[in-house]
PDB file of C-alpha atoms in Angstrom:
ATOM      1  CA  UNK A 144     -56.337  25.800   3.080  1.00  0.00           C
ATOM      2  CA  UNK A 145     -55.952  22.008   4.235  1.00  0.00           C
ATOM      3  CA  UNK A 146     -55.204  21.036   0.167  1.00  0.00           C
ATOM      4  CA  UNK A 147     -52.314  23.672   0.357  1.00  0.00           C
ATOM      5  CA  UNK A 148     -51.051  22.615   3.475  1.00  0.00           C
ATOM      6  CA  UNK A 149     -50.788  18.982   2.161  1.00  0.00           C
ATOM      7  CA  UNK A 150     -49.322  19.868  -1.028  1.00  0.00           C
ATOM      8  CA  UNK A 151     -46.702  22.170   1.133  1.00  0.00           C
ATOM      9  CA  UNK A 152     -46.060  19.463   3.319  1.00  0.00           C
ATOM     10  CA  UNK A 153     -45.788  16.507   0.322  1.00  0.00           C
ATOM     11  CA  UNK A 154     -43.408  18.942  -1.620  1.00  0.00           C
ATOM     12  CA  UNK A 155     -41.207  19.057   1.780  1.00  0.00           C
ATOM     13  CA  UNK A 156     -41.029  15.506   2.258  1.00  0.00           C
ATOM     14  CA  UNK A 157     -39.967  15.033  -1.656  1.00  0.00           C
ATOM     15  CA  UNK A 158     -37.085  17.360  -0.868  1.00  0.00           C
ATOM     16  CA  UNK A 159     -35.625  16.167   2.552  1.00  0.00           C
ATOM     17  CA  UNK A 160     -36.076  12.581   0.943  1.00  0.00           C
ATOM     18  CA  UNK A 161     -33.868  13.772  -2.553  1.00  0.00           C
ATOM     19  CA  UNK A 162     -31.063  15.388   0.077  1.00  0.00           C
ATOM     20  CA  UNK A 163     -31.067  12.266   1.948  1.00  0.00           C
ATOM     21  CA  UNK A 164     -30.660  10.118  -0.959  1.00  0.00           C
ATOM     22  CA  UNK A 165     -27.743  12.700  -2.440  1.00  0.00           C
ATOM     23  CA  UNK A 166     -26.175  12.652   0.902  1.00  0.00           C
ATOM     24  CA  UNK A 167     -26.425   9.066   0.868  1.00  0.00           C
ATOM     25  CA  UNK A 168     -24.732   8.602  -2.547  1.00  0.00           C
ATOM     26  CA  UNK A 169     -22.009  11.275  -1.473  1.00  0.00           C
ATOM     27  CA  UNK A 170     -21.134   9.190   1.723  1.00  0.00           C
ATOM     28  CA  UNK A 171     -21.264   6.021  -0.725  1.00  0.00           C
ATOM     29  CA  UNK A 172     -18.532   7.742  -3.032  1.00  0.00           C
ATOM     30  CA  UNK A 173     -16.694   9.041  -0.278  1.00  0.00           C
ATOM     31  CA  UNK A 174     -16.368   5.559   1.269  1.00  0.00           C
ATOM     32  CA  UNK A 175     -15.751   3.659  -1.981  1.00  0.00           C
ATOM     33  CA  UNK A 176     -12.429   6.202  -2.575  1.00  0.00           C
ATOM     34  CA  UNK A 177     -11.228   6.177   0.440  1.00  0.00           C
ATOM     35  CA  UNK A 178     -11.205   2.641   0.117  1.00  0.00           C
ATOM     36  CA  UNK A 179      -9.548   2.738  -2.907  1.00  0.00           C
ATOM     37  CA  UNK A 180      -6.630   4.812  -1.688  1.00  0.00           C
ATOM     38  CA  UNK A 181      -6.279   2.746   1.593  1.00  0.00           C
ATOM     39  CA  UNK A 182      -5.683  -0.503  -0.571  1.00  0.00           C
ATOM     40  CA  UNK A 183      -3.481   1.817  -3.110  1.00  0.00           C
ATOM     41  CA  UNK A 184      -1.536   2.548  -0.365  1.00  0.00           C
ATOM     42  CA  UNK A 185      -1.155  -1.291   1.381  1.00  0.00           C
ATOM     43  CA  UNK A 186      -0.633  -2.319  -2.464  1.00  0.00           C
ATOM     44  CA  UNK A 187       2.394   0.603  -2.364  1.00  0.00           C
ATOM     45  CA  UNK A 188       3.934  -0.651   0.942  1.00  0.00           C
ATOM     46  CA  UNK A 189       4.179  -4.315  -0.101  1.00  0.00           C
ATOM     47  CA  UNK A 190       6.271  -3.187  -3.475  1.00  0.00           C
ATOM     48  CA  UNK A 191       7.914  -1.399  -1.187  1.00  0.00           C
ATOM     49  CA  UNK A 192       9.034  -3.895   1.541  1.00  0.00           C
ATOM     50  CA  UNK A 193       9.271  -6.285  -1.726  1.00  0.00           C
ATOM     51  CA  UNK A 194      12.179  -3.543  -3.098  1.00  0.00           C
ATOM     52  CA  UNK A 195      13.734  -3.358   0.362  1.00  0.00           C
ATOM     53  CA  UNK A 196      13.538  -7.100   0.289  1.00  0.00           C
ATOM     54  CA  UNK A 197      15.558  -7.856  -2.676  1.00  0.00           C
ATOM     55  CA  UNK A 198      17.978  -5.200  -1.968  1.00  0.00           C
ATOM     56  CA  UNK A 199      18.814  -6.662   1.371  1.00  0.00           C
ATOM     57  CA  UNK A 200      18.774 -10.194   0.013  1.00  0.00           C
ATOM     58  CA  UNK A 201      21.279  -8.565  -3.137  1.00  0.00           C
ATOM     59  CA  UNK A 202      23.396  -6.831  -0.583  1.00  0.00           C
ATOM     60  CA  UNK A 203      23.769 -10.182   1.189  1.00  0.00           C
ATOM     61  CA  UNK A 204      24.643 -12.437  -1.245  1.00  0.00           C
ATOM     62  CA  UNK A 205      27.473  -9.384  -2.429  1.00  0.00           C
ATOM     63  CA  UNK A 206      29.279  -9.377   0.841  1.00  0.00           C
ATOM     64  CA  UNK A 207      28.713 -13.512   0.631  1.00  0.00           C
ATOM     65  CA  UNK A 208      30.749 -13.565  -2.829  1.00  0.00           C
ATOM     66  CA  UNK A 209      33.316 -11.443  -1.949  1.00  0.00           C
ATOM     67  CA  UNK A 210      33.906 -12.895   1.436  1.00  0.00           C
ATOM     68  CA  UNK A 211      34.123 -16.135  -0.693  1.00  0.00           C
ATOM     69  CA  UNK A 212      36.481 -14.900  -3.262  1.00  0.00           C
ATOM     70  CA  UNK A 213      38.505 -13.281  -0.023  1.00  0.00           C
ATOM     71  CA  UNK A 214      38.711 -16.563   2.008  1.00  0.00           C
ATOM     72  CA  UNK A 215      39.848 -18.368  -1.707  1.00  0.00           C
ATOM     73  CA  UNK A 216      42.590 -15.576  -2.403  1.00  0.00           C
ATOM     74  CA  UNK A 217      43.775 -15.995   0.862  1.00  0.00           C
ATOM     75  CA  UNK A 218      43.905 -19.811   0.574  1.00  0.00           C
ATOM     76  CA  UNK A 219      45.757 -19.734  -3.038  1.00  0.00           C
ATOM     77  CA  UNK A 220      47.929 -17.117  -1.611  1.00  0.00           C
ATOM     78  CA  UNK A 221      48.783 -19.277   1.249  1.00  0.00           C
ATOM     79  CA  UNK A 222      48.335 -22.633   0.056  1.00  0.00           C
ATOM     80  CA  UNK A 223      51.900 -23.763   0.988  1.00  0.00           C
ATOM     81  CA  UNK A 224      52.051 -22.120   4.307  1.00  0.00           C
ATOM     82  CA  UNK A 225      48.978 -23.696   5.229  1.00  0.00           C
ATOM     83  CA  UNK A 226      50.226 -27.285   4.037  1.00  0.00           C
ATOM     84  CA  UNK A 227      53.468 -27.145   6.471  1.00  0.00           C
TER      85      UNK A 227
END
């Protein structure tokens, strides 16, 4: 009959629109932690370029001081050949 038909067809549309809104929420998570492990991962390189960083800049100022301390050795070692 047309009432069944209309009742089939209601009870359809309730369904597609409850798998479209649980598909829509899915896709929402889906998005929202994929986001989150995208800026997890920038926040992970810049501590990491950050480490690099300061070891470089540690490693520098190392070879500095004991090219410093070399060139005074030298100088106190030498200090009256250099003078004549």
């Amino acid at each position: 009959s047309e009432n069944q038909t209309q009742q089939f067809m209601a009870s359809l549309n309730n369904q597609i629109n409850q798998f479209n809104a649980q598909q829509a929420n899915l896709t929402e998570q889906f998005n929202a932690q994929s986001a989150n492990a995208a800026e997890a991962r920038r926040l992970a390189n810049i501590a990491d370029v950050n480490k690099s960083n300061a070891a470089i800049l540690n490693q520098t100022k190392q070879f500095n001081e004991s090219v410093d301390f070399q060139r005074t050795q030298f100088n106190l070692q030498n200090a009256q050949a250099i003078e004549q």
